[in-house]
Structure formats: C-alpha cells, structure tokens
Coordinates of C-alpha atoms in Angstrom, one line a residue:
M830 CA 92.5 140.2 108.8
S831 CA 89.8 138.6 110.6
S832 CA 90.1 139.6 114.2
D833 CA 89.4 136.4 116.6
A834 CA 85.7 136.8 116.9
E835 CA 85.0 136.6 113.0
M836 CA 87.3 133.3 113.6
A837 CA 84.8 131.8 115.8
I838 CA 82.9 130.5 112.6
F839 CA 85.7 128.2 112.3
G840 CA 85.2 126.3 115.8
E841 CA 88.5 124.5 116.6
A842 CA 89.9 124.6 114.0
A843 CA 90.4 129.1 114.4
A844 CA 93.7 128.5 116.2
Y845 CA 95.5 125.5 113.0
L846 CA 94.2 127.9 110.0
R847 CA 94.6 132.2 111.9
K848 CA 97.5 133.7 113.6
S849 CA 95.9 135.2 117.0
E850 CA 94.8 139.4 117.1
K851 CA 97.4 138.7 119.8
E852 CA 100.0 137.2 118.4
R853 CA 99.9 140.1 115.1
I854 CA 100.0 142.9 117.5
E855 CA 103.2 141.1 118.8
A856 CA 105.0 140.5 116.0
Q857 CA 104.5 144.2 114.6
N858 CA 106.5 145.3 117.7
K859 CA 109.1 143.2 117.6
P860 CA 113.1 145.1 117.7
F861 CA 113.5 143.9 113.6
D862 CA 117.0 145.8 112.4
A863 CA 116.3 145.4 108.3
K864 CA 120.2 145.7 107.6
S865 CA 122.0 143.9 109.2
S866 CA 119.1 140.3 110.4
V867 CA 119.4 137.7 107.8
F868 CA 119.5 134.3 106.9
V869 CA 122.6 132.3 106.0
V870 CA 124.1 129.1 104.0
H871 CA 124.7 126.5 106.9
P872 CA 126.0 123.3 105.9
K873 CA 123.9 120.8 108.2
E874 CA 120.8 122.7 108.6
S875 CA 120.8 124.7 104.8
F876 CA 119.7 128.4 105.9
V877 CA 119.5 129.6 109.8
K878 CA 118.6 133.2 110.9
G879 CA 121.8 135.0 111.8
T880 CA 123.3 138.7 112.6
I881 CA 125.5 139.7 110.1
Q882 CA 128.9 141.3 112.7
S883 CA 131.0 143.1 109.1
K884 CA 131.5 143.0 105.6
E885 CA 134.8 142.5 103.5
T886 CA 135.1 142.8 99.6
G887 CA 133.1 139.4 98.3
K888 CA 132.7 138.1 101.8
V889 CA 130.4 138.4 104.8
T890 CA 130.7 137.0 108.9
V891 CA 127.4 137.2 110.1
K892 CA 126.6 135.2 114.1
T893 CA 124.1 133.1 113.9
E894 CA 120.7 132.7 116.6
G895 CA 122.6 128.7 117.2
G896 CA 125.9 131.4 118.3
E897 CA 128.3 129.9 115.3
T898 CA 130.0 132.3 114.1
L899 CA 129.9 132.1 109.2
T900 CA 132.3 133.5 107.0
V901 CA 130.5 133.5 103.6
K902 CA 130.0 134.8 99.7
D903 CA 128.1 137.5 99.8
D904 CA 125.3 135.1 97.4
Q905 CA 125.1 133.8 100.2
V906 CA 123.2 135.6 103.0
F907 CA 119.9 136.9 102.6
P908 CA 118.0 139.7 104.0
M909 CA 115.0 138.4 106.5
N910 CA 111.5 140.1 105.8
P911 CA 110.1 142.4 108.3
P912 CA 108.5 140.2 112.3
K913 CA 104.8 141.3 110.5
Y914 CA 105.9 138.8 107.6
D915 CA 106.3 135.8 110.3
K916 CA 103.9 132.6 109.3
I917 CA 102.4 135.1 106.1
E918 CA 99.4 133.3 104.1
D919 CA 100.5 133.8 101.1
M920 CA 104.1 133.9 100.7
A921 CA 103.7 136.0 96.8
M922 CA 103.0 139.0 100.1
M923 CA 106.7 138.8 101.8
T924 CA 109.4 142.6 100.8
H925 CA 111.7 139.6 100.5
L926 CA 110.7 136.3 98.5
H927 CA 113.5 133.8 98.1
E928 CA 114.2 130.5 98.8
P929 CA 114.9 130.7 102.6
A930 CA 112.6 133.1 102.9
V931 CA 110.2 130.4 101.9
L932 CA 111.4 127.5 104.0
Y933 CA 111.3 129.5 106.8
N934 CA 107.7 130.5 106.6
L935 CA 105.9 126.7 106.1
K936 CA 108.8 125.7 109.2
E937 CA 107.5 128.3 111.6
R938 CA 103.6 128.0 109.9
Y939 CA 103.9 124.4 110.1
A940 CA 105.4 124.6 113.8
A941 CA 102.1 126.6 114.7
W942 CA 100.4 123.4 112.7
M943 CA 99.3 125.7 110.3
I944 CA 99.5 122.9 107.6
Y945 CA 97.9 125.2 104.3
T946 CA 99.6 128.4 103.2
Y947 CA 99.7 130.3 99.6
S948 CA 102.0 131.8 97.5
G949 CA 100.4 133.5 94.6
L950 CA 97.9 130.6 92.0
F951 CA 99.1 128.2 94.5
C952 CA 98.6 126.2 97.9
V953 CA 101.1 125.3 99.4
T954 CA 100.2 121.8 102.0
V955 CA 102.9 120.6 104.3
N956 CA 101.7 117.1 105.5
P957 CA 101.3 117.0 109.2
Y958 CA 100.8 113.3 110.1
K959 CA 98.2 113.9 113.0
W960 CA 94.4 114.6 112.6
L961 CA 93.4 118.0 113.0
P962 CA 90.1 119.5 113.1
V963 CA 90.0 121.2 109.7
Y964 CA 87.9 119.4 108.3
N965 CA 84.9 119.7 110.6
P966 CA 81.0 120.1 109.0
E967 CA 81.7 124.1 110.3
V968 CA 84.7 125.0 108.6
V969 CA 82.5 123.9 105.7
L970 CA 80.5 126.2 106.2
A971 CA 82.9 128.7 106.9
Y972 CA 84.5 128.5 103.6
R973 CA 81.1 128.6 101.4
G974 CA 80.7 131.5 99.1
K975 CA 83.6 133.3 100.5
K976 CA 86.6 134.7 97.9
R977 CA 90.4 134.0 98.6
Q978 CA 91.2 136.7 100.6
E979 CA 88.2 136.5 103.7
V980 CA 89.6 133.7 104.6
P981 CA 93.1 131.3 106.0
P982 CA 94.4 129.5 103.2
H983 CA 92.1 126.1 102.9
I984 CA 92.2 123.4 100.6
F985 CA 88.4 124.1 101.4
S986 CA 88.7 127.4 99.9
I987 CA 90.4 126.1 96.6
S988 CA 87.9 124.5 96.6
D989 CA 85.0 127.2 96.8
N990 CA 86.7 129.2 94.2
A991 CA 87.3 126.7 91.5
Y992 CA 83.3 125.5 91.8
Q993 CA 82.5 129.2 91.4
F994 CA 84.2 129.7 88.7
M995 CA 83.9 126.2 87.7
L996 CA 88.1 125.5 87.3
T997 CA 90.7 122.9 87.3
G998 CA 92.0 121.7 90.5
E999 CA 95.6 119.8 90.6
W1000 CA 97.6 118.3 93.1
L1001 CA 101.7 118.4 92.7
G1002 CA 104.4 116.9 95.3
E1003 CA 106.4 114.7 95.9
S1004 CA 104.6 110.8 97.9
G1005 CA 103.5 111.4 101.1
A1006 CA 103.3 115.5 100.8
G1007 CA 99.1 114.8 101.1
K1008 CA 97.7 114.6 97.8
T1009 CA 95.8 112.3 98.4
V1010 CA 94.1 113.7 101.5
N1011 CA 93.8 116.6 100.0
T1012 CA 91.8 115.1 97.3
K1013 CA 88.9 113.1 100.5
R1014 CA 88.6 117.1 101.3
V1015 CA 88.0 119.1 97.7
I1016 CA 85.5 115.6 97.1
Q1017 CA 83.9 116.2 100.6
Y1018 CA 83.7 119.9 100.3
F1019 CA 82.1 119.5 97.4
A1020 CA 79.5 116.5 98.0
T1021 CA 78.4 118.9 101.0
I1022 CA 77.7 122.5 98.8
A1023 CA 76.8 120.8 96.1
S1024 CA 74.5 117.8 97.3
S1025 CA 71.6 116.7 94.9
G1026 CA 69.2 117.0 97.4
E1027 CA 68.2 113.1 96.4
K1028 CA 66.9 111.1 100.1
K1029 CA 69.0 108.4 100.9
K1030 CA 68.0 105.3 99.3
E1031 CA 68.7 102.5 101.9
E1032 CA 66.0 100.4 101.4
K1033 CA 66.8 97.3 99.4
Q1034 CA 66.4 98.0 94.8
Q1035 CA 64.6 94.8 92.9
S1036 CA 69.0 93.8 92.4
G1037 CA 69.6 93.1 95.5
K1038 CA 72.0 95.8 95.8
M1039 CA 71.8 98.3 98.2
Q1040 CA 72.4 101.9 97.4
G1041 CA 73.1 105.6 98.5
T1042 CA 72.9 109.1 97.1
L1043 CA 75.0 110.2 94.6
E1044 CA 77.3 112.3 97.0
D1045 CA 77.6 108.9 99.6
Q1046 CA 78.7 107.6 96.6
I1047 CA 81.0 109.6 95.5
I1048 CA 82.3 109.9 98.7
S1049 CA 82.6 105.6 98.9
A1050 CA 84.4 104.8 95.4
N1051 CA 87.4 106.7 97.2
P1052 CA 88.0 103.9 100.8
L1053 CA 87.1 101.1 97.9
L1054 CA 90.0 102.2 95.6
E1055 CA 92.1 102.6 98.3
A1056 CA 92.1 99.4 100.1
F1057 CA 92.9 97.9 96.9
G1058 CA 95.3 100.6 95.0
N1059 CA 97.0 101.9 98.4
A1060 CA 99.7 100.6 100.7
K1061 CA 102.1 101.8 102.8
T1062 CA 105.6 102.8 102.0
V1063 CA 108.9 104.1 103.9
R1064 CA 108.2 107.3 102.9
N1065 CA 103.9 107.1 103.6
D1066 CA 101.1 105.0 105.3
N1067 CA 98.8 105.6 102.3
S1068 CA 100.6 105.9 99.4
S1069 CA 98.3 106.2 96.6
R1070 CA 100.2 103.0 93.8
F1071 CA 98.0 104.3 91.3
G1072 CA 96.7 107.7 89.1
K1073 CA 93.3 109.4 89.2
F1074 CA 91.3 111.7 87.5
I1075 CA 88.2 112.1 89.2
R1076 CA 85.9 114.5 87.7
I1077 CA 82.5 115.8 89.3
H1078 CA 79.6 117.1 87.1
F1079 CA 77.3 119.3 87.8
G1080 CA 74.2 120.9 86.5
A1081 CA 72.9 124.4 85.3
T1082 CA 72.8 125.2 88.4
G1083 CA 75.5 124.0 90.7
K1084 CA 73.5 120.7 91.6
L1085 CA 75.8 117.8 91.6
A1086 CA 74.2 115.7 88.6
S1087 CA 77.5 112.9 88.1
A1088 CA 81.4 112.0 88.5
D1089 CA 83.0 109.8 86.6
I1090 CA 87.1 108.3 87.5
E1091 CA 89.8 107.6 85.4
T1092 CA 92.8 105.8 86.7
Y1093 CA 95.9 105.9 85.4
L1094 CA 100.3 103.4 85.8
L1095 CA 98.3 100.4 89.3
E1096 CA 101.6 99.6 90.7
K1097 CA 100.7 95.8 89.6
S1098 CA 104.8 94.4 90.4
R1099 CA 104.0 95.6 93.9
V1100 CA 101.6 92.5 94.1
T1101 CA 104.8 90.4 94.3
F1102 CA 107.6 92.5 95.1
Q1103 CA 108.0 95.1 97.4
L1104 CA 110.8 96.6 98.9
K1105 CA 112.7 96.3 102.9
A1106 CA 109.9 97.9 105.1
E1107 CA 107.5 98.4 102.7
R1108 CA 104.0 96.3 102.6
S1109 CA 101.7 95.4 99.5
Y1110 CA 98.2 97.0 98.9
H1111 CA 95.8 97.5 102.0
I1112 CA 93.8 94.9 101.2
F1113 CA 95.3 92.0 102.1
Y1114 CA 96.4 93.4 105.0
Q1115 CA 92.6 94.0 106.0
I1116 CA 91.7 90.5 105.5
M1117 CA 94.9 88.8 106.6
S1118 CA 94.8 90.9 110.1
N1119 CA 90.9 90.6 110.3
K1120 CA 91.3 94.5 110.8
K1121 CA 87.0 95.1 111.5
P1122 CA 86.6 98.6 111.2
E1123 CA 88.5 98.4 107.5
L1124 CA 86.2 95.4 106.5
I1125 CA 83.4 96.7 107.6
G1126 CA 83.7 100.1 106.1
R1127 CA 85.3 99.1 102.5
K1128 CA 81.9 96.0 102.8
Y1129 CA 79.9 99.2 103.3
A1130 CA 81.3 101.3 99.7
I1131 CA 81.0 98.6 98.0
D1132 CA 76.9 98.2 98.7
I1133 CA 77.0 102.1 98.9
L1134 CA 78.5 101.7 95.2
G1135 CA 75.6 99.3 94.0
F1136 CA 78.1 96.1 93.2
T1137 CA 75.5 93.0 93.4
P1138 CA 76.3 89.7 96.0
D1139 CA 77.7 87.5 93.3
E1140 CA 80.3 90.5 92.3
K1141 CA 81.3 91.2 95.8
T1142 CA 82.4 87.2 96.5
A1143 CA 84.2 87.1 93.5
I1144 CA 86.0 90.6 94.6
Y1145 CA 87.0 88.7 98.4
K1146 CA 87.4 85.4 96.1
L1147 CA 90.0 86.4 93.4
T1148 CA 92.3 88.2 96.3
G1149 CA 92.1 85.5 98.1
A1150 CA 93.3 83.8 95.0
V1151 CA 95.9 86.2 94.4
M1152 CA 97.2 85.5 97.9
H1153 CA 97.7 82.0 97.2
Y1154 CA 99.4 81.9 94.4
G1155 CA 102.2 83.5 96.4
N1156 CA 102.4 79.9 98.3
L1157 CA 102.9 78.3 95.3
K1158 CA 105.1 75.8 95.3
F1159 CA 107.0 74.2 91.8
K1160 CA 110.2 71.7 92.4
Q1161 CA 112.9 70.3 89.1
K1162 CA 112.2 66.7 88.4
Q1163 CA 115.7 64.5 89.1
R1164 CA 117.7 64.1 86.3
E1165 CA 115.2 66.9 84.4
E1166 CA 115.1 71.2 84.0
Q1167 CA 111.5 70.3 84.2
A1168 CA 109.4 71.4 86.7
E1169 CA 106.5 69.8 88.6
P1170 CA 104.2 70.7 91.6
D1171 CA 106.3 70.3 95.4
G1172 CA 101.9 69.6 97.0
T1173 CA 99.0 70.7 95.4
E1174 CA 97.1 71.7 98.8
V1175 CA 97.9 75.9 98.1
A1176 CA 96.8 74.8 94.2
D1177 CA 94.0 73.8 95.5
K1178 CA 92.7 77.3 97.5
A1179 CA 93.5 79.0 94.2
A1180 CA 91.8 77.1 91.7
Y1181 CA 88.4 76.8 94.7
L1182 CA 87.8 79.3 95.1
M1183 CA 88.9 80.8 90.8
G1184 CA 86.9 78.7 89.8
L1185 CA 89.1 76.3 88.1
N1186 CA 89.9 72.5 88.5
S1187 CA 93.5 72.8 90.2
A1188 CA 94.4 69.1 87.9
D1189 CA 94.4 71.4 85.2
L1190 CA 96.1 74.7 86.5
L1191 CA 98.8 73.2 87.5
K1192 CA 99.8 70.8 84.3
A1193 CA 99.6 74.6 82.4
L1194 CA 101.6 76.0 84.2
C1195 CA 104.1 73.3 84.1
Y1196 CA 103.3 72.2 80.1
P1197 CA 101.6 75.1 79.0
R1198 CA 100.9 74.8 75.1
V1199 CA 102.1 77.4 72.6
K1200 CA 101.4 78.0 69.4
V1201 CA 104.2 77.3 67.0
G1202 CA 103.0 78.2 63.1
N1203 CA 99.7 76.5 62.7
E1204 CA 99.8 74.1 65.7
Y1205 CA 100.1 73.6 68.9
V1206 CA 103.1 71.8 71.2
T1207 CA 103.2 70.9 74.4
K1208 CA 106.3 73.4 76.7
G1209 CA 108.5 72.5 78.7
Q1210 CA 109.1 75.2 81.6
T1211 CA 112.2 75.3 84.6
V1212 CA 111.3 76.2 88.0
Q1213 CA 112.1 79.7 87.6
Q1214 CA 110.3 80.0 84.6
V1215 CA 106.8 78.3 85.9
H1216 CA 107.5 81.0 88.8
N1217 CA 107.7 84.0 86.7
S1218 CA 104.9 82.5 84.9
V1219 CA 102.5 82.2 88.6
G1220 CA 103.5 86.4 89.5
A1221 CA 102.6 87.0 86.0
L1222 CA 99.2 85.8 86.5
A1223 CA 99.1 87.5 89.9
K1224 CA 99.6 90.7 88.8
A1225 CA 97.2 90.4 85.7
V1226 CA 94.4 89.4 87.6
Y1227 CA 95.0 92.0 90.2
E1228 CA 95.1 95.1 87.4
R1229 CA 92.1 93.5 85.8
M1230 CA 90.0 93.6 88.9
F1231 CA 91.2 96.6 89.9
L1232 CA 90.5 98.7 86.3
W1233 CA 86.9 95.8 86.3
M1234 CA 85.8 97.1 89.3
V1235 CA 86.6 101.2 88.2
V1236 CA 84.8 100.6 85.6
R1237 CA 81.6 99.8 87.0
I1238 CA 82.0 102.8 90.1
N1239 CA 81.8 105.0 86.9
Q1240 CA 78.1 103.3 86.1
Q1241 CA 77.0 103.1 89.2
L1242 CA 78.3 107.4 89.1
D1243 CA 76.7 108.0 85.2
T1244 CA 73.3 109.0 86.7
K1245 CA 72.3 110.1 82.7
Q1246 CA 71.3 114.1 85.0
P1247 CA 71.9 116.9 83.1
R1248 CA 75.1 117.6 82.9
Q1249 CA 76.4 121.4 82.1
Y1250 CA 80.2 122.0 83.9
F1251 CA 83.0 119.5 85.6
I1252 CA 85.6 120.3 87.9
G1253 CA 88.7 117.6 88.0
V1254 CA 90.6 116.8 90.7
L1255 CA 93.9 115.1 89.2
D1256 CA 95.8 112.8 92.7
I1257 CA 98.9 110.4 91.0
A1258 CA 101.4 108.6 92.7
G1259 CA 104.0 111.5 94.4
F1260 CA 107.6 111.7 93.4
E1261 CA 109.5 109.4 94.2
I1262 CA 113.4 108.8 95.4
F1263 CA 114.0 105.5 97.5
D1264 CA 116.9 103.5 98.5
F1265 CA 116.9 100.8 95.8
N1266 CA 114.8 102.3 92.7
S1267 CA 113.6 100.1 89.5
L1268 CA 111.4 100.9 86.2
E1269 CA 108.2 101.6 88.6
Q1270 CA 110.1 104.4 90.2
L1271 CA 111.2 106.0 87.0
C1272 CA 107.2 105.5 85.2
I1273 CA 105.4 107.5 88.5
N1274 CA 108.8 109.8 88.1
F1275 CA 108.4 110.3 84.0
T1276 CA 104.2 111.1 85.1
N1277 CA 105.6 113.9 87.4
E1278 CA 108.7 115.2 85.7
K1279 CA 105.7 115.2 82.4
L1280 CA 102.9 117.2 84.7
Q1281 CA 104.7 119.3 86.2
Q1282 CA 106.2 120.7 82.7
F1283 CA 102.5 120.9 81.8
F1284 CA 101.8 122.9 85.0
N1285 CA 104.0 125.2 85.0
H1286 CA 104.2 126.4 81.0
H1287 CA 100.0 126.6 82.0
M1288 CA 100.3 128.5 85.6
F1289 CA 103.1 130.2 85.2
V1290 CA 102.4 132.2 81.8
L1291 CA 98.6 132.0 83.7
E1292 CA 100.9 134.5 86.2
Q1293 CA 102.8 136.9 83.6
E1294 CA 99.2 136.7 82.0
E1295 CA 97.9 138.7 84.7
Y1296 CA 101.3 140.9 84.7
K1297 CA 100.9 142.3 81.4
K1298 CA 97.0 143.2 82.5
E1299 CA 98.6 144.9 85.1
G1300 CA 100.8 146.9 82.9
I1301 CA 104.3 145.8 84.5
E1302 CA 107.2 145.1 82.1
W1303 CA 108.6 141.6 82.4
E1304 CA 110.1 139.8 79.6
F1305 CA 108.0 136.3 78.9
I1306 CA 110.2 132.7 80.3
D1307 CA 108.7 129.3 78.7
F1308 CA 109.1 127.7 82.5
G1309 CA 108.2 124.7 81.0
M1310 CA 111.1 124.0 79.0
D1311 CA 113.5 123.4 82.1
L1312 CA 112.7 120.1 82.2
A1313 CA 112.0 119.1 78.4
A1314 CA 116.1 117.3 79.4
C1315 CA 115.0 114.8 81.6
I1316 CA 111.6 113.9 79.6
E1317 CA 113.3 113.8 75.7
L1318 CA 115.9 111.5 77.7
I1319 CA 113.6 109.4 78.8
E1320 CA 110.8 109.0 75.6
K1321 CA 112.4 109.7 72.4
P1322 CA 113.6 107.2 69.9
M1323 CA 116.5 106.1 71.5
G1324 CA 115.6 106.8 74.6
I1325 CA 115.1 105.1 78.0
F1326 CA 112.1 104.0 77.2
S1327 CA 112.8 103.1 73.2
I1328 CA 116.3 101.5 73.6
L1329 CA 114.3 99.8 76.7
E1330 CA 111.0 98.2 74.0
E1331 CA 114.4 97.3 71.1
E1332 CA 116.0 95.0 74.1
C1333 CA 112.5 93.4 74.6
M1334 CA 112.4 92.3 71.1
F1335 CA 115.3 90.1 71.5
P1336 CA 115.3 86.7 72.9
K1337 CA 119.5 87.0 74.2
A1338 CA 118.6 90.4 75.5
T1339 CA 120.3 91.1 79.1
D1340 CA 120.1 93.7 82.3
T1341 CA 124.0 94.2 81.1
S1342 CA 123.3 94.3 77.2
F1343 CA 120.5 97.1 78.0
K1344 CA 122.7 98.9 80.2
N1345 CA 125.8 98.8 77.6
K1346 CA 123.5 100.3 74.9
L1347 CA 122.5 103.4 77.6
Y1348 CA 125.6 103.9 78.4
D1349 CA 126.7 104.0 74.9
Q1350 CA 123.5 106.2 73.2
H1351 CA 123.8 109.1 76.4
L1352 CA 126.6 108.9 78.6
G1353 CA 128.5 111.7 78.3
K1354 CA 126.0 112.6 75.5
S1355 CA 123.4 114.1 77.6
N1356 CA 123.9 115.9 81.1
N1357 CA 120.6 114.5 82.8
F1358 CA 121.9 110.3 82.4
Q1359 CA 125.0 110.2 84.7
K1360 CA 126.5 107.4 86.1
P1361 CA 125.9 107.1 89.7
K1362 CA 127.9 107.2 92.8
P1363 CA 129.0 104.5 94.9
A1364 CA 128.8 104.7 98.1
K1365 CA 129.1 102.0 101.4
G1366 CA 125.4 101.0 102.1
K1367 CA 124.0 102.4 99.3
A1368 CA 122.4 100.1 96.7
E1369 CA 123.6 99.2 93.3
A1370 CA 123.1 101.2 90.9
H1371 CA 122.8 101.3 87.0
F1372 CA 122.3 105.0 86.3
S1373 CA 121.2 108.2 87.2
L1374 CA 118.8 110.5 86.0
V1375 CA 119.3 114.1 86.8
H1376 CA 114.8 114.9 87.1
Y1377 CA 113.4 118.4 88.4
A1378 CA 112.7 116.8 92.5
G1379 CA 116.5 115.9 92.5
T1380 CA 119.1 113.1 91.2
V1381 CA 117.3 109.4 90.9
D1382 CA 119.6 106.6 90.9
Y1383 CA 118.0 103.3 89.2
N1384 CA 118.7 99.9 88.9
I1385 CA 117.9 97.7 86.1
S1386 CA 117.6 94.5 87.1
G1387 CA 114.5 92.5 85.7
W1388 CA 113.7 95.4 83.7
L1389 CA 113.5 92.8 79.9
E1390 CA 111.4 91.5 82.5
K1391 CA 108.5 93.5 83.7
N1392 CA 108.1 94.9 80.7
K1393 CA 107.7 91.8 78.6
D1394 CA 105.4 90.3 82.0
P1395 CA 104.5 88.3 79.2
L1396 CA 101.0 85.9 80.3
N1397 CA 100.2 81.8 79.9
E1398 CA 97.5 81.6 77.6
T1399 CA 96.8 78.3 78.3
V1400 CA 96.1 79.0 82.1
I1401 CA 94.0 82.0 80.4
G1402 CA 92.2 79.8 78.9
L1403 CA 91.4 78.1 81.6
Y1404 CA 90.6 81.4 83.0
Q1405 CA 87.9 82.0 80.0
K1406 CA 86.3 79.0 81.0
S1407 CA 85.9 79.7 84.9
S1408 CA 82.6 79.4 86.9
V1409 CA 83.5 82.7 88.6
K1410 CA 81.2 84.8 85.9
A1411 CA 84.0 87.7 86.1
L1412 CA 86.9 86.4 86.2
A1413 CA 85.8 84.7 82.8
L1414 CA 84.6 88.6 82.1
L1415 CA 88.1 90.0 83.0
F1416 CA 90.0 87.8 80.4
A1417 CA 87.2 87.2 77.9
S1418 CA 88.9 89.5 75.3

C-alpha cells in the first residue's frame, strides 16, 4: 500500500483514490469483536450494522447501531469484516464476502468520494454526479505503465492494463451508472499515452475543412455523437440513447493507427415522444436555448472531424426541419374524413430547409400515391394518419442523418496506417426500469440481458480457469445460463418479438389482440412472464418481465405502429430529388 509521500504523484486526486496512512492506522487499532459484530437485514434500509445480543434456535436478536432491537432468522445475519477491511480497494480480499459487506464497502468508499473499487477481475464504478479531479493529466501519467496492484483502483488502470495486454474493455450497468463518462475517460487515456506524434494540422485543407491529429479526432467524435444521440432522462442528465462499440487500432509499436465506431439501436422514437420529465436529444435544446459553449464545442468537433461546409449546413438544416415537423398542423375537411393543411407557414419553413417545394410536400402528406397491382393510385389520409406519417418521416430523417454522420466520422478516422492490435470499448444504453416502460425499454433491456449473459459466461469462465490453475477444488458453474429463460422468452419462436412481428402482418391486429396472444402463449407457462400488480398512482402496464436486474412492467400501447413505422413513399420520392444533396443521399436507396 502506497505511503502518503508516494501518493503525491496523483496531485489533488490522491484524497479521492486511497485512504491516508493516518486513516489506515486508525482502522487497525479500532476495537472489534468478530463474534458479535454483524450486518442484519432491515425492513427499510436493506442491511444495517449491529451487535448480537442473544441466540435461540434458528433466531438471533441484534441491537443495531441506530438503537433498534431486531429478532430475525439466523440466515438474515451476516458476519462483519474486521476494520482493516473498511473501504478496501479489492473486495475479493474480504474475509467475509457477501451482499451487505459489498454494499457497505461501496457506500463507505462513495461517502469518501472514492468512486472506483475492484471486485476481483471487475472494476465497479459509482456515479458521483459531480466533477472530481481524478482525470487530470498528472493522474494519467501516474497510472502509465503501472501494474494494477501498484496503484489505487481507477478506470485508467484498467485501460493501461488493456493497452499493455491488448485486451477488450466492456462496461455494464444500469442507466446513469457512469458508463459513458468512463468510455470518454478510456478514450482520453489512450489518446494521451499512445498519440501518433503528428503535428496538429489546423490550417485549412484544399477541401476547406480543418483537421486535427488522429487523437484529436477520436476525442472529438464523442461530443458530436452525444449532441445527437444523448438526452436527459429521469435517471441521467446525459443518457446515451444508442449503443456504440469503439475500436481503437494500434500499430506494431503501440502508437495510435486508426479508429472506427459501430452504433446500435438509436432510440429514434425519442424524436417524437418522451416520458414525463424527460427531454429529446441535446442538439434540439442547444439550438433552441442558444447554448453558446455547447454549440461552439460541437462546431469545433465538426471542423476537427473534417466535415465540409456543405455537410455542416445540411446537418443544421435537417435538424431544424425535423424540429419544424413537430409543429405541422392538419385539420379534417368538412363532412369528410380527409385531412388538409391547417396553415402553410410551418411547412414552408420545413420545405425550405429540406430543399423541397412546400406545396408538393403537403400534397404528398395528405394525398400519397400508393401502388396497387401495376398501377399507382392516390390515397386519402385522415388527420391521425398524416400525423403518424409526419412522425415516421421525422424519425427516419434523424436516424439516417445520425448513421451518416457515423459513416463520415469513420471515413475520417480511417488513416490507412498499418495496424496490428485493437482495444474495443463497448458503451450501451444501461438497463432501464421507469414508471412507464414501452418497446424502447424492452429493446434496451433485452440488449443488456444478452450482454450480461455473454459477460457472465466469458468473465466467470476466465475466473474459474484461474481457480484450476491455482489447484483450487471447484465445481464449474456456467453463470450465463441464469439469464437464458428471460432471453428465450423474448427472442425464441413464439416469444414476445415473434408474436409482435406476426401481429404486424394482420391488418386488423390491435394492442388488445397482441396482449391476448402474449397471455395465451406465456402466462402461467413461463416464470419470467407475469401479470403486473396494479397500485395506486402507478402507470398502466399490460405485462411484467422478470429480468436479471429486476421485474419491469411494460405498457404495449402503440407497439404495433412502432414496429411497422411505415414511411410515406411519395414524400421519400421528394427527398430523393431534394436540392439538399445530403438529404437525397440519405434516401438514395
């Protein structure tokens, strides 16, 4: 364990990374009775510390630190670790390793703002929801080239070890746990320690675009993708609403060679719908509130990443058009079900930004042409059908623009330099349990379920291989199987997704018919599929799923429409002929 003098290299971060010598000495000398000191199950606080007063057959009476006297079953009492283990950096070293010991250790470290803790192979992070000075340049240097056991727990230590051994890092956790922040710190670390050594090229290129070094570009990709792919939720002010896998490629000598980004499951429905107290994507609010620092930072990132002036203008125009789509209004014609525009001012603005003729856009929305056999006929639309169509088009434009931006970023990060290794960083939307959970939450939670299964299988197999090497007697357990029942319920034939697809093929299918099929197929047959328990003030739910992270109540309203999300082909035809080249490109195929 490092002395206070040795911790000085971490600068002001030292106090947030490791206990001082004084605190360690005090812990060693703290009085402790191993026989009577325990954690006990508590009805309100999960577990509390206490002292055993008496024992009877199968029952234990405990006096808690708060002065309560509790009599519980003997399996609800857990032995406490000696004080020398307080705020321990690797919980695998505890004498007694159980749930309350783990929770209290994390809680007490968190109270001292020590947000990183090891548990064997894993690094556990607790989001501080405030800025801590643990990512400063001197901290990067302090972790460089150090073995894990030589320095306090930190994401930089995990990163450096991955860099040394060219392993793959992977982040798991619920929404708001801090996965995205740690992903950015990993990228910052690699960009610092493995910089290619190129001089910054800030002069204007012949194409008119300003470019930075490769490490600048890798770091700049994050603020740009966050502006268009992150949003404020009830759990997190900067929640990733898409998944990303970032490969950072290195040459034979360990210098940065290139990078690429894969994205998954952008929550495009957030463009048109958000839960109460949540927001849409950051970019809309940055534009509407004229947030100068964010806008300037994003403009700088776009320049560093080599987007041309025309491409930058197109991104702003299409984002603005999507915002105007939300203000389009339609009304019902007198004595008809047919929809007609309720004013043209908003449509004029949206059409101008998209390089379209306003009259053509409104006509295509209200009277789309559809193919019947070998002929095209004009089809009337109700107000609701037009609103659905506008929403689907807004989501499609936004999603395709986002994916195109990722393609352009990857083109810029592909340097064609020789590459021999890569380190992968996976950052996906975390597990979500809200008051109201819809199809988006099911997709996110299913992805987390699959990832957790892979993680459990892969990491615990590695852990158990270590036991074999050390000659420890151990009966092999495949922890990945724990999640199989829930995963199969969602993805197997006649599972939830399969029934949803089937219902979308029937013109007269409804939310009710979908729910009835789910109940007929799964209620009472699968322990993971349950009927939701109604409660006062609770949002309406139609079924509950028992996930690894908890039971989630889902509301199926609108799932059929979300899954189909049909696009108005007549409007798509207008997009393909748009004078805004980027829009035409997005819908070329």
